[in-house]
Short mmCIF file of C-alpha atoms in Angstrom, two decimals:
data_model
loop_
_atom_site.label_atom_id
_atom_site.label_comp_id
_atom_site.label_asym_id
_atom_site.label_seq_id
_atom_site.Cartn_x
_atom_site.Cartn_y
_atom_site.Cartn_z
CA UNK A 12 20.01 21.96 -29.58
CA UNK A 13 18.23 20.80 -32.72
CA UNK A 14 15.02 22.45 -33.98
CA UNK A 15 12.82 20.82 -36.61
CA UNK A 16 9.82 22.60 -38.10
CA UNK A 17 6.91 20.85 -39.77
CA UNK A 18 4.92 23.33 -41.87
CA UNK A 19 2.04 20.96 -42.51
CA UNK A 20 1.32 20.26 -38.87
CA UNK A 21 2.51 23.61 -37.47
CA UNK A 22 4.74 21.72 -35.07
CA UNK A 23 8.17 22.79 -33.90
CA UNK A 24 10.19 19.90 -32.49
CA UNK A 25 12.94 21.00 -30.16
CA UNK A 26 15.65 18.52 -29.24
CA UNK A 27 17.99 19.45 -26.41
CA UNK A 28 21.22 17.50 -25.91
CA UNK A 29 22.53 17.27 -22.39
CA UNK A 30 25.06 15.18 -20.52
CA UNK A 31 24.63 13.35 -17.25
CA UNK A 32 27.43 14.13 -14.81
CA UNK A 33 26.91 10.86 -12.96
CA UNK A 34 26.89 8.41 -15.84
CA UNK A 35 28.63 10.50 -18.50
CA UNK A 36 25.95 9.49 -21.02
CA UNK A 37 24.52 11.79 -23.63
CA UNK A 38 20.80 12.36 -23.13
CA UNK A 39 18.34 14.01 -25.47
CA UNK A 40 15.10 15.74 -24.49
CA UNK A 41 12.52 16.20 -27.23
CA UNK A 42 9.59 18.60 -26.92
CA UNK A 43 6.96 19.28 -29.58
CA UNK A 44 5.60 22.83 -29.70
CA UNK A 45 2.36 23.04 -31.69
CA UNK A 46 0.65 26.29 -32.70
CA UNK A 47 -2.10 24.48 -34.58
CA UNK A 48 -4.47 24.93 -31.63
CA UNK A 49 -4.20 28.71 -31.97
CA UNK A 50 -5.88 28.40 -35.38
CA UNK A 51 -8.72 26.36 -33.86
CA UNK A 52 -11.68 27.93 -32.02
CA UNK A 53 -10.61 26.25 -28.78
CA UNK A 54 -7.24 27.99 -28.75
CA UNK A 55 -8.17 31.26 -30.46
CA UNK A 56 -10.99 31.92 -28.01
CA UNK A 57 -8.52 31.52 -25.14
CA UNK A 58 -6.50 34.44 -26.45
CA UNK A 59 -9.64 36.59 -26.59
CA UNK A 60 -10.58 35.48 -23.06
CA UNK A 61 -7.15 36.51 -21.79
CA UNK A 62 -7.44 40.00 -23.29
CA UNK A 63 -11.03 40.48 -22.13
CA UNK A 64 -10.19 39.36 -18.59
CA UNK A 65 -7.35 41.91 -18.39
CA UNK A 66 -9.66 44.69 -19.58
CA UNK A 67 -12.42 43.69 -17.15
CA UNK A 68 -10.42 43.61 -13.93
CA UNK A 69 -8.11 46.50 -14.83
CA UNK A 70 -11.00 48.91 -15.49
CA UNK A 71 -12.38 48.14 -12.04
CA UNK A 72 -9.14 47.90 -10.06
CA UNK A 73 -7.80 51.12 -11.55
CA UNK A 74 -10.99 53.17 -11.17
CA UNK A 75 -11.25 56.35 -9.14
CA UNK A 76 -13.41 59.44 -9.42
CA UNK A 77 -14.02 62.67 -7.57
CA UNK A 78 -17.17 64.42 -6.41
CA UNK A 79 -17.51 68.01 -5.30
CA UNK A 80 -20.16 70.17 -3.68
CA UNK A 81 -20.25 73.64 -2.19
CA UNK A 82 -21.49 74.96 1.14
CA UNK A 83 -23.03 78.41 0.74
CA UNK A 84 -22.39 80.54 3.81
CA UNK A 85 -23.47 83.87 2.36
CA UNK A 86 -25.10 85.61 -0.56
CA UNK A 87 -21.96 85.90 -2.68
CA UNK A 88 -20.01 83.18 -4.44
CA UNK A 89 -16.92 84.15 -2.49
CA UNK A 90 -18.62 82.90 0.64
CA UNK A 91 -19.04 79.35 -0.77
CA UNK A 92 -16.89 76.62 0.76
CA UNK A 93 -15.96 73.87 -1.75
CA UNK A 94 -15.77 70.30 -0.47
CA UNK A 95 -14.18 67.52 -2.50
CA UNK A 96 -14.04 63.80 -1.85
CA UNK A 97 -12.51 61.00 -3.88
CA UNK A 98 -13.22 57.29 -3.91
CA UNK A 99 -12.04 54.28 -5.88
CA UNK A 100 -11.23 50.60 -5.74
CA UNK A 101 -11.80 48.66 -3.49
CA UNK A 102 -14.67 51.03 -2.48
CA UNK A 103 -14.45 49.98 1.17
CA UNK A 104 -14.85 53.48 2.64
CA UNK A 105 -14.99 57.11 1.59
CA UNK A 106 -13.52 59.95 3.61
CA UNK A 107 -14.24 63.66 3.38
CA UNK A 108 -13.53 66.82 5.35
CA UNK A 109 -16.41 69.27 5.79
CA UNK A 110 -16.80 72.41 7.91
CA UNK A 111 -18.83 71.95 11.06
CA UNK A 112 -20.70 75.19 10.40
CA UNK A 113 -20.23 78.50 8.64
CA UNK A 114 -19.46 80.51 11.77
CA UNK A 115 -16.59 78.32 12.98
CA UNK A 116 -13.51 77.07 11.19
CA UNK A 117 -13.65 73.60 12.71
CA UNK A 118 -13.33 70.82 10.14
CA UNK A 119 -15.06 67.48 10.61
CA UNK A 120 -13.37 64.33 9.29
CA UNK A 121 -16.15 61.96 8.23
CA UNK A 122 -16.10 58.39 6.96
CA UNK A 123 -19.20 57.42 5.04
CA UNK A 124 -20.71 54.08 6.18
CA UNK A 125 -20.82 52.49 2.73
CA UNK A 126 -18.85 49.40 1.73
CA UNK A 127 -18.97 48.04 -1.82
CA UNK A 128 -15.71 46.11 -1.61
CA UNK A 129 -17.19 42.58 -1.60
CA UNK A 130 -18.72 42.78 -5.07
CA UNK A 131 -15.79 44.75 -6.49
CA UNK A 132 -13.12 42.40 -5.14
CA UNK A 133 -14.99 39.28 -6.28
CA UNK A 134 -15.29 40.75 -9.79
CA UNK A 135 -11.59 41.61 -9.90
CA UNK A 136 -10.61 38.21 -8.45
CA UNK A 137 -12.65 36.48 -11.17
CA UNK A 138 -10.84 38.48 -13.82
CA UNK A 139 -7.41 37.71 -12.37
CA UNK A 140 -8.16 33.99 -12.04
CA UNK A 141 -9.45 33.88 -15.61
CA UNK A 142 -6.34 35.64 -16.89
CA UNK A 143 -4.01 33.27 -15.06
CA UNK A 144 -5.94 30.20 -16.17
CA UNK A 145 -5.96 31.20 -19.84
CA UNK A 146 -2.18 31.66 -19.72
CA UNK A 147 -1.76 28.27 -18.04
CA UNK A 148 -4.05 26.37 -20.38
CA UNK A 149 -2.48 27.99 -23.47
CA UNK A 150 0.89 26.71 -22.29
CA UNK A 151 -0.66 23.25 -22.02
CA UNK A 152 -2.25 23.53 -25.47
CA UNK A 153 1.01 24.61 -27.14
CA UNK A 154 3.77 22.80 -25.27
CA UNK A 155 1.94 19.73 -23.95
CA UNK A 156 -0.61 19.14 -26.71
CA UNK A 157 0.23 15.43 -26.91
CA UNK A 158 -0.43 14.92 -23.21
CA UNK A 159 -3.66 16.87 -23.52
CA UNK A 160 -4.81 14.63 -26.37
CA UNK A 161 -3.66 11.35 -24.85
CA UNK A 162 -4.79 11.95 -21.27
CA UNK A 163 -8.63 11.89 -21.14
CA UNK A 164 -8.67 13.57 -17.73
CA UNK A 165 -7.09 16.83 -18.87
CA UNK A 166 -9.93 17.91 -21.22
CA UNK A 167 -12.48 17.03 -18.51
CA UNK A 168 -10.60 19.15 -15.96
CA UNK A 169 -10.35 21.94 -18.52
CA UNK A 170 -14.09 21.75 -19.11
CA UNK A 171 -14.87 21.78 -15.38
CA UNK A 172 -12.67 24.78 -14.58
CA UNK A 173 -14.04 26.70 -17.57
CA UNK A 174 -17.60 25.99 -16.43
CA UNK A 175 -16.80 27.23 -12.91
CA UNK A 176 -15.24 30.42 -14.26
CA UNK A 177 -18.32 30.96 -16.45
CA UNK A 178 -20.50 30.82 -13.33
CA UNK A 179 -18.11 33.17 -11.54
CA UNK A 180 -18.37 35.69 -14.38
CA UNK A 181 -22.15 35.60 -14.27
CA UNK A 182 -22.34 35.91 -10.48
CA UNK A 183 -19.57 38.50 -10.29
CA UNK A 184 -20.96 40.68 -13.08
CA UNK A 185 -24.48 40.60 -11.63
CA UNK A 186 -23.28 41.44 -8.13
CA UNK A 187 -21.00 44.18 -9.40
CA UNK A 188 -23.80 45.67 -11.53
CA UNK A 189 -25.89 46.07 -8.38
CA UNK A 190 -22.82 47.39 -6.56
CA UNK A 191 -22.22 50.06 -9.20
CA UNK A 192 -25.88 51.12 -9.05
CA UNK A 193 -25.69 51.43 -5.24
CA UNK A 194 -22.36 53.21 -5.46
CA UNK A 195 -23.75 55.83 -7.84
CA UNK A 196 -26.67 56.50 -5.50
CA UNK A 197 -25.08 56.43 -2.05
CA UNK A 198 -21.94 58.35 -2.99
CA UNK A 199 -23.80 61.01 -4.92
CA UNK A 200 -23.50 64.42 -3.21
CA UNK A 201 -27.28 64.66 -2.82
CA UNK A 202 -27.21 61.48 -0.73
CA UNK A 203 -24.08 62.53 1.16
CA UNK A 204 -25.88 65.72 2.24
CA UNK A 205 -28.10 63.59 4.49
CA UNK A 206 -25.08 62.68 6.63
CA UNK A 207 -23.68 66.22 6.98
CA UNK A 208 -24.95 68.35 9.87
CA UNK A 209 -24.17 71.57 8.04
CA UNK A 210 -26.42 70.53 5.14
CA UNK A 211 -29.25 69.48 7.46
CA UNK A 212 -29.42 72.75 9.34
CA UNK A 213 -32.96 74.09 9.51
CA UNK A 214 -31.73 77.67 9.27
CA UNK A 215 -29.81 77.04 6.03
CA UNK A 216 -31.74 74.33 4.22
CA UNK A 217 -30.38 75.21 0.76
CA UNK A 218 -26.73 75.81 1.56
CA UNK A 219 -25.30 72.62 -0.06
CA UNK A 220 -25.17 72.38 -3.86
CA UNK A 221 -23.71 69.73 -6.13
CA UNK A 222 -20.84 70.82 -8.38
CA UNK A 223 -19.49 67.47 -9.67
CA UNK A 224 -21.22 64.12 -9.17
CA UNK A 225 -18.40 61.91 -10.47
CA UNK A 226 -17.73 60.10 -13.73
CA UNK A 227 -18.66 56.41 -14.02
CA UNK A 228 -18.05 55.68 -17.70
CA UNK A 229 -15.15 53.33 -16.91
CA UNK A 230 -17.24 51.34 -14.42
CA UNK A 231 -20.05 51.03 -16.95
CA UNK A 232 -17.48 49.67 -19.38
CA UNK A 233 -16.30 47.12 -16.81
CA UNK A 234 -19.87 45.81 -16.50
CA UNK A 235 -20.14 45.38 -20.26
CA UNK A 236 -16.82 43.54 -20.26
CA UNK A 237 -17.97 41.36 -17.37
CA UNK A 238 -21.10 40.10 -19.10
CA UNK A 239 -19.16 39.78 -22.37
CA UNK A 240 -16.69 37.52 -20.54
CA UNK A 241 -19.58 35.40 -19.30
CA UNK A 242 -20.85 34.90 -22.86
CA UNK A 243 -17.32 34.23 -24.09
CA UNK A 244 -16.57 31.60 -21.46
CA UNK A 245 -19.96 29.97 -21.89
CA UNK A 246 -19.56 29.70 -25.65
CA UNK A 247 -16.09 28.18 -25.24
CA UNK A 248 -17.52 25.22 -23.29
CA UNK A 249 -18.73 23.56 -26.49
CA UNK A 250 -15.30 23.55 -28.10
CA UNK A 251 -13.73 22.13 -24.95
CA UNK A 252 -16.48 19.54 -24.62
CA UNK A 253 -15.62 18.24 -28.11
CA UNK A 254 -12.17 17.28 -26.78
CA UNK A 255 -13.53 15.18 -23.90
CA UNK A 256 -14.30 11.46 -23.81
CA UNK A 257 -17.99 12.28 -23.44
CA UNK A 258 -18.18 13.72 -26.94
CA UNK A 259 -15.98 11.03 -28.50
CA UNK A 260 -18.14 8.28 -26.97
CA UNK A 261 -21.27 9.89 -28.42
CA UNK A 262 -19.71 10.12 -31.88
CA UNK A 263 -18.48 6.52 -31.80
CA UNK A 264 -21.90 5.22 -30.73
CA UNK A 265 -23.78 6.90 -33.59
CA UNK A 266 -22.44 4.62 -36.41
CA UNK A 267 -23.31 1.55 -34.33
CA UNK A 268 -26.87 2.74 -33.86
CA UNK A 269 -27.23 3.51 -37.58
CA UNK A 270 -26.03 0.04 -38.55
CA UNK A 271 -28.42 -1.60 -36.09
CA UNK A 272 -31.31 0.44 -37.52
CA UNK A 273 -30.43 -0.70 -41.07
CA UNK A 274 -30.23 -4.33 -39.93
CA UNK A 275 -33.74 -4.20 -38.49
CA UNK A 276 -35.18 -3.15 -41.86
CA UNK A 277 -33.75 -6.22 -43.66
CA UNK A 278 -35.97 -9.31 -44.23
#
């Protein structure tokens, strides 16, 4: 294997010698690895997109929090019955065990009828797809940069996929923002009280009190990352568009128009 490095062009040329068992001939495979694109906005922004996508979907997929409330069955604190319930991704259902009443020891197993999984899963799927695509396109930029420059279809496909992912980030972040707002309201203990018979008893109207209403700082961060990804992917469209035939045709037509304008002014 022979490796040649060009410092001016930031290109590493790798030549691999191999032998064909059928013909016995010596064959040589040459591959140019260019890191020049990493120094350009088109390549550098891909690295940022990859990191931001990981942060966005990981903060949502790895989220979980816990809420707690107490059921007061007497005048003293020792008579309070603590009830805890935990929920997290994919937010499809929340289960909790609550006493049926204060006189009996029967425990009710309840499943709250709230499902926020559609918005959460779409947001996470957008992040995963963006992460995988940035890895794939960086491989193309670095290892197949000649094919990317010589094949006019590749930049157009790159532009189209990037535009679709930009739309996905906008739709996913907006839907998930509404999902987080609904999640905070419907899974708050004060709202959960409305579904618990022991908290709705007319004899003991003030027997349920909130102790912990959950922590949502990580989810708020995921929303910020989601909209930041939308801005990042949208801004990258210009740099990808400059690599397409559409931009090159516009640039090549400008000198022709300028020359025709000068010719009209001559007498």
